[in-house]
């Protein structure tokens, strides 16, 4: 995926990486590949299955492969006559939702749903029953939003096919699969692939009402989401990762019935899961101080821009603080009937959390991000070692602010909060070393 001619990912670099891997690769078993139709294959019979299916309409591999096919065909046609029998790559059976192959988007979606259901069904009923099947999926929810419910068509149709195939989702494993250097600059590109852990649904699975489903969802999902945050899941991946615990509840039932007796759709289930995610993140605001709650509400309305003093004053009373107090805390500037949040660059360079007489989670979070950008994880760890439990609360605020920024379309600001949360496990490790009077050192991958 690099530039073959120049840059950091040129041809020489890419070949070097491949050669380096092969040099250190010591396989204990023989491997082989067999081309087959996923909807009719028998390769998965009594096998442990891990698969990375097509991502709805994200990537047209068949179209892209024509670029390479025409060059490979001429020298290799005699070597592999069956593979290179056609002038271009066959495309009609490719399991992707490509409208121009199916007249319109509706037909393309139905083609993908039918094909993915059949492919998943083959795995569900052929795979070894003693082991779960794992399915990689990295389709970002916000990549194909159709309405105000913020439901991705790609996720909806893919999960619908999983449910129809007879699979039950048992959990989610977020796996870091992307190099940070390769992520798009200024974009909230997924850093992880979401691995769905699936088993064949029990034939005696019960039926649940909407109310019963919601009760179980509200009982189980908050704990699962907190565990994901503790494990260092990036905010950019949290919405995708939360689908697993939520759908694990939904798919344990043979069906969930609405009040009118109809079966609940996957779209509705995803909407409810997203609502629980919002509620969990909102509940964490109760851990924030009054000044931080004001800053969060103001930021949601005005960002870093100025707003009327009157509105700031009314909001401060509602949050049990005052504009004067916010100025004393060092997080706002009030002049000429206008109020605005101070940017990270405007915060005091001499700030010390130990001597700060009005310490706020908002200010702590902004200082940590600025320090991360200027001094890296070691610099942040030195501050965190002085904060105690406030450090973890600052991380929770970073998750909340990322979600807010993403919905507002503030990609650059969202990236800053995502970076802090992603770095947090290493920051915590380094901070622990500091509290033990050890000199913090950057960790190694191996």
PDB file of C-alpha atoms in Angstrom, residues 61 65 153 198 216-217 220 257 302 313 325 357 385 407 446:
ATOM      1  CA  UNK A  61     -10.496  -5.843  -4.627  1.00  0.00           C
ATOM      2  CA  UNK A  65      -6.541  -6.339  -8.967  1.00  0.00           C
ATOM      3  CA  UNK A 153     -25.158   0.226   6.857  1.00  0.00           C
ATOM      4  CA  UNK A 198     -18.860 -16.487  17.322  1.00  0.00           C
ATOM      5  CA  UNK A 216     -29.979  -7.331  30.370  1.00  0.00           C
ATOM      6  CA  UNK A 217     -28.228  -4.849  28.063  1.00  0.00           C
ATOM      7  CA  UNK A 220     -24.101  -6.134  31.346  1.00  0.00           C
ATOM      8  CA  UNK A 257     -39.862  -9.333  20.123  1.00  0.00           C
ATOM      9  CA  UNK A 302     -19.000  26.702  21.389  1.00  0.00           C
ATOM     10  CA  UNK A 313     -22.945  32.813  33.693  1.00  0.00           C
ATOM     11  CA  UNK A 325     -14.040  30.799  39.627  1.00  0.00           C
ATOM     12  CA  UNK A 357      -5.125  25.482  44.360  1.00  0.00           C
ATOM     13  CA  UNK A 385       2.743  10.238  39.058  1.00  0.00           C
ATOM     14  CA  UNK A 407     -19.834  13.860  16.245  1.00  0.00           C
ATOM     15  CA  UNK A 446      10.027  -7.080  22.035  1.00  0.00           C
TER      16      UNK A 446
END
